[in-house]
Coordinates of C-alpha atoms and ligand atoms in Angstrom, one line a residue:
M144 CA 19.2 23.8 9.1
N145 CA 16.7 23.1 6.1
G146 CA 19.0 24.5 3.3
Q147 CA 17.8 26.4 0.3
L148 CA 14.4 25.2 -1.0
P149 CA 15.1 23.7 -4.8
E150 CA 12.9 25.6 -7.2
S151 CA 11.6 22.1 -8.8
V152 CA 13.0 18.7 -8.4
P153 CA 12.3 16.6 -11.2
L154 CA 11.8 13.0 -9.9
A155 CA 9.9 11.2 -12.8
G156 CA 12.1 8.0 -14.1
L157 CA 14.3 8.2 -10.8
D158 CA 14.5 5.7 -8.0
L159 CA 12.4 7.8 -5.4
R160 CA 14.1 6.2 -2.8
A161 CA 17.4 6.9 -3.8
R162 CA 16.7 10.6 -4.8
T163 CA 15.1 11.4 -1.6
D164 CA 17.7 9.9 0.6
E165 CA 20.3 12.5 -1.4
L166 CA 17.5 15.3 -0.8
R167 CA 16.7 14.7 2.8
P168 CA 19.9 15.7 4.6
E169 CA 19.7 19.2 3.2
H170 CA 16.1 19.5 2.6
A171 CA 13.1 19.1 5.2
V172 CA 10.4 20.2 2.2
V173 CA 11.2 20.4 -1.7
R174 CA 9.0 21.2 -4.4
N175 CA 8.5 18.9 -7.4
A176 CA 8.3 19.5 -10.9
R177 CA 4.1 19.9 -10.2
G178 CA 4.7 22.5 -7.8
E179 CA 3.6 20.3 -5.3
W180 CA 5.4 20.7 -1.7
V181 CA 7.1 17.3 -0.9
L182 CA 7.6 16.6 2.9
L183 CA 10.6 14.4 3.1
R184 CA 11.4 14.0 6.9
H185 CA 9.8 12.3 9.5
A186 CA 8.7 15.2 12.0
E187 CA 7.2 17.2 8.9
V188 CA 5.4 14.3 7.8
L189 CA 4.0 13.1 11.1
A190 CA 3.2 16.7 12.0
A191 CA 1.0 16.9 8.7
A192 CA -0.8 13.5 9.0
L193 CA -1.9 14.3 12.6
D194 CA -3.2 17.7 11.6
D195 CA -6.3 16.8 9.4
E196 CA -7.4 20.4 9.9
R197 CA -4.9 22.2 8.2
F198 CA -4.1 19.5 6.2
S199 CA -7.2 18.6 4.3
S200 CA -7.4 15.2 2.6
G201 CA -9.8 16.6 -0.2
A202 CA -7.1 17.0 -2.8
S203 CA -8.5 14.9 -5.5
R204 CA -11.5 16.0 -7.9
F205 CA -12.7 12.3 -7.9
L206 CA -14.9 10.8 -4.9
Q207 CA -12.3 8.9 -2.6
I208 CA -14.3 7.0 0.2
P209 CA -12.9 7.6 2.6
N210 CA -9.5 8.7 1.8
G211 CA -10.6 12.0 0.3
L212 CA -13.2 12.9 2.9
N213 CA -12.5 15.1 6.0
G214 CA -14.0 15.7 9.5
E215 CA -17.5 14.1 10.5
T216 CA -18.3 12.8 6.8
H217 CA -14.7 11.1 7.1
S218 CA -15.9 9.4 10.3
R219 CA -19.4 8.2 9.0
Y220 CA -17.5 6.2 6.2
R221 CA -14.6 5.2 7.8
N222 CA -16.9 3.3 10.6
I223 CA -18.3 1.4 8.0
V224 CA -14.8 0.4 6.4
D225 CA -13.4 -0.4 10.0
R226 CA -16.1 -2.9 10.6
Y227 CA -14.5 -5.0 7.6
L228 CA -11.2 -4.9 8.5
S229 CA -11.5 -5.4 12.5
R230 CA -9.8 -8.4 14.2
E231 CA -13.0 -9.9 14.5
A232 CA -14.1 -9.6 10.9
L233 CA -11.0 -10.8 9.4
T234 CA -10.2 -13.8 11.8
P235 CA -12.4 -16.4 9.7
F236 CA -10.1 -15.5 6.7
I237 CA -7.1 -16.6 8.3
S238 CA -7.5 -20.3 7.2
I239 CA -8.4 -19.2 3.8
F240 CA -5.6 -17.1 3.2
E241 CA -3.4 -19.8 4.4
Q242 CA -4.9 -22.2 1.7
V243 CA -4.6 -19.8 -0.9
A244 CA -0.8 -19.4 0.0
E245 CA 0.2 -22.9 0.1
Q246 CA -1.8 -23.7 -3.2
L247 CA 0.1 -21.0 -4.8
V248 CA 3.4 -22.0 -3.1
A249 CA 3.1 -25.3 -4.4
T250 CA 2.7 -24.8 -7.9
L251 CA 5.5 -22.4 -8.2
P252 CA 8.2 -24.0 -10.2
R253 CA 11.3 -25.1 -8.5
R254 CA 14.8 -24.4 -9.5
N255 CA 13.6 -21.7 -12.1
T256 CA 14.0 -17.9 -12.1
L257 CA 10.7 -16.5 -11.0
C258 CA 9.8 -12.8 -10.2
A259 CA 8.8 -12.1 -6.5
V260 CA 6.6 -9.2 -7.6
T261 CA 4.8 -10.5 -10.5
D262 CA 4.9 -14.5 -10.4
I263 CA 4.4 -14.4 -6.4
G264 CA 3.3 -10.9 -5.1
M265 CA 0.4 -10.5 -7.6
P266 CA -1.5 -13.5 -8.2
F267 CA -1.4 -13.9 -4.2
G268 CA -2.7 -10.7 -3.5
V269 CA -5.4 -11.0 -6.4
R270 CA -6.6 -14.7 -5.2
A271 CA -6.5 -13.5 -1.4
Q272 CA -8.6 -10.7 -2.4
C273 CA -11.0 -12.6 -4.1
A274 CA -11.5 -14.8 -1.1
W275 CA -12.1 -12.0 1.0
L276 CA -14.3 -10.0 -1.1
G277 CA -16.3 -13.1 -2.2
W278 CA -15.6 -12.2 -6.0
P279 CA -15.4 -15.1 -8.6
G280 CA -12.0 -16.4 -9.5
E281 CA -12.7 -16.0 -13.2
L282 CA -12.0 -12.2 -12.4
E283 CA -8.0 -13.1 -11.8
C284 CA -7.0 -12.5 -15.2
D285 CA -8.8 -8.8 -15.6
L286 CA -7.5 -8.0 -12.2
L287 CA -3.9 -9.2 -12.9
A288 CA -3.8 -7.3 -16.1
W289 CA -5.2 -4.3 -14.3
I290 CA -2.6 -4.2 -12.0
R291 CA 0.2 -4.3 -14.9
E292 CA -1.6 -1.7 -16.5
N293 CA -2.0 0.3 -13.4
F294 CA 1.7 0.3 -12.7
A295 CA 2.5 1.3 -16.4
V296 CA 0.2 4.1 -16.5
A297 CA 1.6 5.5 -13.1
R298 CA 4.9 5.6 -14.6
S299 CA 3.8 7.0 -17.8
A300 CA 1.8 9.8 -16.0
D301 CA -0.4 9.9 -18.8
P302 CA -4.0 11.5 -17.3
A303 CA -5.7 10.3 -20.3
R304 CA -4.5 6.6 -20.1
A305 CA -5.1 6.8 -16.3
A306 CA -8.7 7.8 -16.7
A307 CA -9.0 5.0 -19.2
V308 CA -7.7 2.4 -16.9
A309 CA -9.9 3.6 -14.0
E310 CA -12.9 3.5 -16.2
R311 CA -11.7 -0.1 -16.9
F312 CA -11.3 -1.2 -13.0
D313 CA -14.7 0.8 -12.3
G314 CA -16.2 -1.5 -14.7
I315 CA -14.7 -4.7 -13.0
I316 CA -16.2 -3.5 -9.7
R317 CA -19.3 -2.7 -11.1
S318 CA -19.9 -6.2 -12.6
V319 CA -19.8 -7.7 -9.0
I320 CA -21.9 -5.2 -7.5
A321 CA -24.7 -5.1 -10.1
P322 CA -25.8 -8.6 -9.5
R323 CA -25.6 -8.4 -5.8
R324 CA -28.1 -5.3 -6.0
A325 CA -30.7 -6.8 -8.9
P326 CA -34.3 -7.1 -7.7
G327 CA -34.4 -10.5 -6.3
A328 CA -30.7 -11.4 -6.1
P329 CA -30.0 -14.6 -4.3
H330 CA -29.2 -14.1 -0.8
S331 CA -25.5 -14.6 -0.3
D332 CA -23.3 -13.4 2.8
D333 CA -20.0 -12.7 1.5
V334 CA -18.3 -9.4 2.3
T335 CA -19.2 -7.5 -0.8
T336 CA -23.0 -8.5 -0.5
R337 CA -22.9 -7.2 3.1
L338 CA -21.2 -4.1 2.1
C339 CA -23.8 -3.5 -0.6
R340 CA -26.5 -3.6 2.2
E341 CA -24.6 -0.8 4.5
Q342 CA -26.4 2.4 4.9
V343 CA -25.0 6.1 5.6
N344 CA -27.5 8.8 6.7
G345 CA -30.1 6.6 6.9
R346 CA -30.0 5.7 3.2
S347 CA -28.6 2.9 1.4
L348 CA -25.0 3.6 -0.3
T349 CA -25.0 4.6 -3.9
D350 CA -23.3 2.4 -6.5
E351 CA -20.7 5.7 -6.9
E352 CA -20.1 5.2 -3.3
L353 CA -19.7 1.2 -3.3
V354 CA -17.4 1.6 -6.1
S355 CA -15.1 4.1 -4.4
I356 CA -14.9 2.2 -1.1
L357 CA -14.0 -1.0 -3.1
R358 CA -11.7 0.8 -5.7
N359 CA -9.7 1.9 -2.4
W360 CA -9.8 -1.5 -0.6
T361 CA -8.6 -3.4 -4.0
G362 CA -6.5 -0.6 -5.1
G363 CA -4.5 -0.3 -1.6
D364 CA -4.3 -4.0 -1.3
L365 CA -3.6 -5.4 -4.9
G366 CA -0.6 -3.1 -5.7
S367 CA 0.8 -2.6 -2.4
I368 CA 1.0 -6.3 -1.6
A369 CA 2.5 -7.2 -4.9
L370 CA 5.0 -4.6 -4.4
S371 CA 5.5 -5.6 -0.7
V372 CA 6.3 -9.0 -1.5
G373 CA 9.0 -8.1 -3.9
V374 CA 10.4 -5.7 -1.2
L375 CA 10.4 -8.5 1.4
L376 CA 11.6 -11.4 -0.8
E377 CA 14.5 -9.0 -2.1
F378 CA 15.6 -8.3 1.5
L379 CA 15.3 -11.9 2.8
G380 CA 17.2 -13.2 -0.2
R381 CA 20.2 -11.0 0.7
H382 CA 19.7 -12.1 4.6
P383 CA 19.7 -15.6 4.6
A384 CA 20.4 -15.9 8.3
L385 CA 17.4 -13.8 8.9
M386 CA 15.4 -15.9 6.7
R387 CA 16.4 -18.9 8.9
Q388 CA 15.6 -17.2 12.0
L389 CA 12.0 -16.3 10.6
R390 CA 11.3 -20.2 10.0
S391 CA 10.7 -20.7 13.9
A392 CA 9.7 -17.1 14.9
T393 CA 6.8 -16.2 16.8
G394 CA 3.9 -14.4 14.6
A395 CA 4.8 -11.3 16.5
R396 CA 8.6 -11.4 15.6
V397 CA 7.8 -12.0 11.9
D398 CA 5.3 -8.9 11.8
A399 CA 7.7 -6.9 13.2
V400 CA 10.6 -8.2 10.8
I401 CA 8.0 -7.4 8.0
D402 CA 7.2 -3.9 9.2
E403 CA 11.1 -3.1 9.6
I404 CA 11.9 -4.5 6.2
L405 CA 9.0 -2.1 4.6
R406 CA 10.1 0.7 6.7
L407 CA 13.4 0.5 4.9
D408 CA 11.9 0.5 1.4
D409 CA 8.4 1.8 1.8
P410 CA 6.6 0.9 -1.8
F411 CA 3.6 2.9 -0.7
V412 CA 5.2 6.1 -1.5
S413 CA 3.0 9.1 -0.7
N414 CA -0.3 10.8 -0.3
R415 CA -1.7 14.3 -1.0
R416 CA -3.1 16.9 1.1
V417 CA -4.4 20.5 0.7
T418 CA -3.7 23.4 2.9
T419 CA -6.7 25.1 4.6
C420 CA -4.8 28.0 5.5
P421 CA -1.2 29.6 5.3
V422 CA 1.0 26.9 7.1
R423 CA 4.8 27.5 8.3
I424 CA 6.1 23.7 8.1
G425 CA 9.8 22.6 7.9
G426 CA 10.9 26.1 7.8
H427 CA 8.8 26.9 5.1
E428 CA 5.6 29.2 4.5
I429 CA 3.3 27.4 2.1
P430 CA 0.1 29.2 1.1
E431 CA -3.5 28.4 1.5
G432 CA -4.7 25.8 -1.0
A433 CA -1.3 24.4 -1.9
T434 CA -1.1 20.8 -2.5
V435 CA 1.4 19.0 -0.2
R436 CA 2.7 15.5 -0.3
L437 CA 3.8 13.2 2.4
N438 CA 6.2 11.3 1.4
W439 CA 6.3 8.2 3.8
T440 CA 9.4 6.3 1.8
S441 CA 11.5 9.2 2.6
A442 CA 9.9 9.9 6.2
N443 CA 10.7 6.3 7.0
R444 CA 14.3 6.3 6.0
D445 CA 14.8 9.6 8.2
E446 CA 18.4 8.9 9.7
R447 CA 17.8 11.0 12.7
V448 CA 14.7 9.3 13.8
F449 CA 15.7 5.6 12.8
D450 CA 19.5 5.4 14.0
H451 CA 21.2 5.9 10.7
N452 CA 18.7 3.1 9.2
C453 CA 20.2 0.0 11.0
F454 CA 17.8 -2.9 11.2
D455 CA 15.8 -3.0 14.5
P456 CA 12.4 -4.3 14.0
E457 CA 11.5 -3.9 17.7
G458 CA 13.2 -0.7 18.4
H459 CA 11.7 1.2 15.3
A460 CA 8.1 -0.3 15.4
A461 CA 6.8 2.9 17.4
A462 CA 7.9 5.3 14.7
N463 CA 7.4 3.2 11.7
L464 CA 5.0 5.2 9.2
V465 CA 4.4 2.4 6.7
F466 CA 0.7 2.5 7.3
G467 CA 0.7 5.9 8.0
A468 CA -0.9 7.9 11.0
G469 CA -3.7 10.0 12.4
R470 CA -7.2 10.3 11.1
H471 CA -6.4 8.2 7.7
V472 CA -4.1 5.8 9.3
C473 CA -4.5 2.6 7.1
P474 CA -7.3 0.5 8.0
G475 CA -6.1 -2.3 6.1
R476 CA -3.0 -2.8 8.1
L477 CA -4.2 -6.2 9.9
L478 CA -5.4 -7.7 6.5
A479 CA -2.0 -6.7 4.9
T480 CA 0.1 -8.0 7.8
W481 CA -1.9 -11.1 8.0
E482 CA -1.6 -11.6 4.3
L483 CA 2.1 -10.9 4.1
R484 CA 2.9 -13.1 7.4
I485 CA 1.0 -16.1 5.9
L486 CA 2.6 -15.6 2.5
A487 CA 6.0 -15.4 4.1
R488 CA 5.4 -18.4 6.4
S489 CA 4.0 -20.7 3.7
L490 CA 7.0 -19.9 1.4
L491 CA 9.4 -20.6 4.0
S492 CA 8.2 -23.6 5.4
A493 CA 7.5 -25.1 2.1
V494 CA 10.8 -24.5 0.5
Q495 CA 14.5 -25.7 1.1
S496 CA 15.9 -22.4 -0.1
L497 CA 15.1 -19.4 -1.7
Y498 CA 17.8 -16.9 -3.2
L499 CA 18.1 -14.0 -5.7
A500 CA 19.1 -15.2 -9.2
D501 CA 22.7 -14.6 -9.6
D502 CA 22.3 -13.8 -13.6
L503 CA 19.8 -11.3 -13.2
P504 CA 19.8 -8.3 -10.7
P505 CA 16.5 -6.9 -9.2
E506 CA 15.2 -3.9 -11.0
R507 CA 14.2 -0.7 -9.0
E508 CA 10.8 0.7 -9.7
T509 CA 10.7 4.4 -10.7
A510 CA 8.7 7.5 -9.5
P511 CA 5.8 7.6 -8.8
L512 CA 6.1 4.0 -7.6
G513 CA 8.3 2.5 -5.0
G514 CA 10.0 -0.5 -4.3
Y515 CA 10.9 -3.1 -7.0
R516 CA 9.6 -3.7 -10.6
R517 CA 11.1 -7.0 -10.9
V518 CA 12.8 -9.1 -8.3
P519 CA 14.3 -12.5 -9.9
V520 CA 14.3 -15.5 -7.1
V521 CA 15.1 -19.2 -7.2
I522 CA 13.4 -21.4 -5.0
T523 CA 14.2 -25.2 -4.4
Ligands
LIG189 C1 1.3 -3.1 2.4 C2 0.2 -2.7 2.3 C3 -0.3 -1.5 2.6 C4 0.1 -0.2 2.8 C5 1.6 0.0 3.1 C6 -0.6 1.0 3.2 C7 -0.5 2.1 3.5 C8 -1.4 3.0 3.9 C9 -1.4 4.2 4.2 C10 0.2 5.1 4.4 C11 -2.4 5.1 4.3 C12 -2.4 6.5 4.9 C13 -3.1 7.5 3.8 C14 -3.3 8.7 4.0 O1 -3.0 9.3 5.2 O2 -3.6 9.4 3.2 C15 -3.2 4.4 3.8 C16 -4.8 4.4 4.1 C17 -5.5 3.6 3.6 N1 -5.6 2.4 3.2 FE1 -3.7 1.1 3.1 N2 -1.9 0.3 2.9 C18 -1.9 -1.1 2.8 C19 -2.8 -2.1 2.5 C20 -4.1 -1.8 2.6 C21 -5.2 -2.8 2.5 C22 -5.0 -4.2 2.4 C23 -6.4 -2.0 2.5 C24 -7.8 -2.4 2.4 C25 -8.3 -3.5 1.9 C26 -6.2 -0.6 2.6 C27 -7.0 0.6 2.6 C28 -6.7 1.6 2.8 C29 -7.9 2.5 2.9 C30 -9.3 2.8 3.0 C31 -7.1 3.9 3.5 C32 -7.8 5.1 3.9 C33 -8.0 5.4 5.2 C34 -8.8 7.1 5.3 O3 -8.7 7.6 4.4 O4 -9.3 7.0 6.3 N3 -4.7 -0.5 2.8 N4 -2.8 3.0 3.5

């Protein structure tokens, strides 16, 4: 039973998780204020993610590599991206990420109220990413400012402001590419330099293609890692027994627990598709050329699939959609998982206690963002 399709559901300014929790029992599909068809349940979101022929990823007018590509073209670029995010490619960075986490945790003030998103998640995400990509540490301030601005623009839904922020971010990326591509550039061997030498269709990648690839890595990494750290520490702050358990848990258990916490409050909210033909889904006829939104946050809380959302890391792992599914499944999953595990372990081993500040409640993000804007915590 799908219920009547509400004509248009305003989501802006609301807590998306709470709002989609209200809508999902009655509606498999709703239309948002922009006229997009929003899929809310696990079955439909998974079906659309797996059906990349009828649900095309070419939903943006901007070049998005590999996110916005389809078919053979997607595979060609995706093969390049995957090489940098494999277990083998990432293993040398484990000790570097550990150092980054330990240094950050060592400098966090004790017995003061900190924000898990802005004081822990953001600097960790930026430093880990600069270390991985071989970017200079001096970019930290610019990148932190960009994350804040990018979140603010997403909330404001102002296209002109969004274009200006995107342009600034592309400028940061161009500043790291240019010296590596200049004639007679010194021979270094970091991840960005190697990417600059990649070829596709027998030619070098263009600047525009490099900027797009790096934008999707960094955009995916920085915002999602910061929000994920907020979600994670808020949950652990409310579950001290779980926090104690994790101090001596295996890596696999820590990863499963993190995935389950992110399933319950997935901060990577949604992705768009465009229908390539009329499609019947969730009891509705969607015309050709319509924009469809796969709402991962809602699908990940589908009570029928996840046993009324009890906490069951191992039992829910197979159906977890935090990192997507199908052709466009997140290639950065291992990097994100290792970064989050390393930061969690580093915090848990270095602090005596971590708890939610009792005088300042956590503040939820609002649509189109997920997770928390502010998670005040105290460490001792
Ligand atoms: C907690 C962190 C992260 C979450 C929750 C997340 C989630 C996702 C999801 C759900 C998708 C599927 C998008 C779709 O189907 O349209 C995706 C795709 C993608 N992610 Fe992530 N991601 C995270 C971190 C990262 C990191 C660290 C990187 C790279 C450094 C990354 C790079 C990408 C790229 C390039 C795609 C597009 C793949 C394609 O189109 O083939 N992500 N991510």
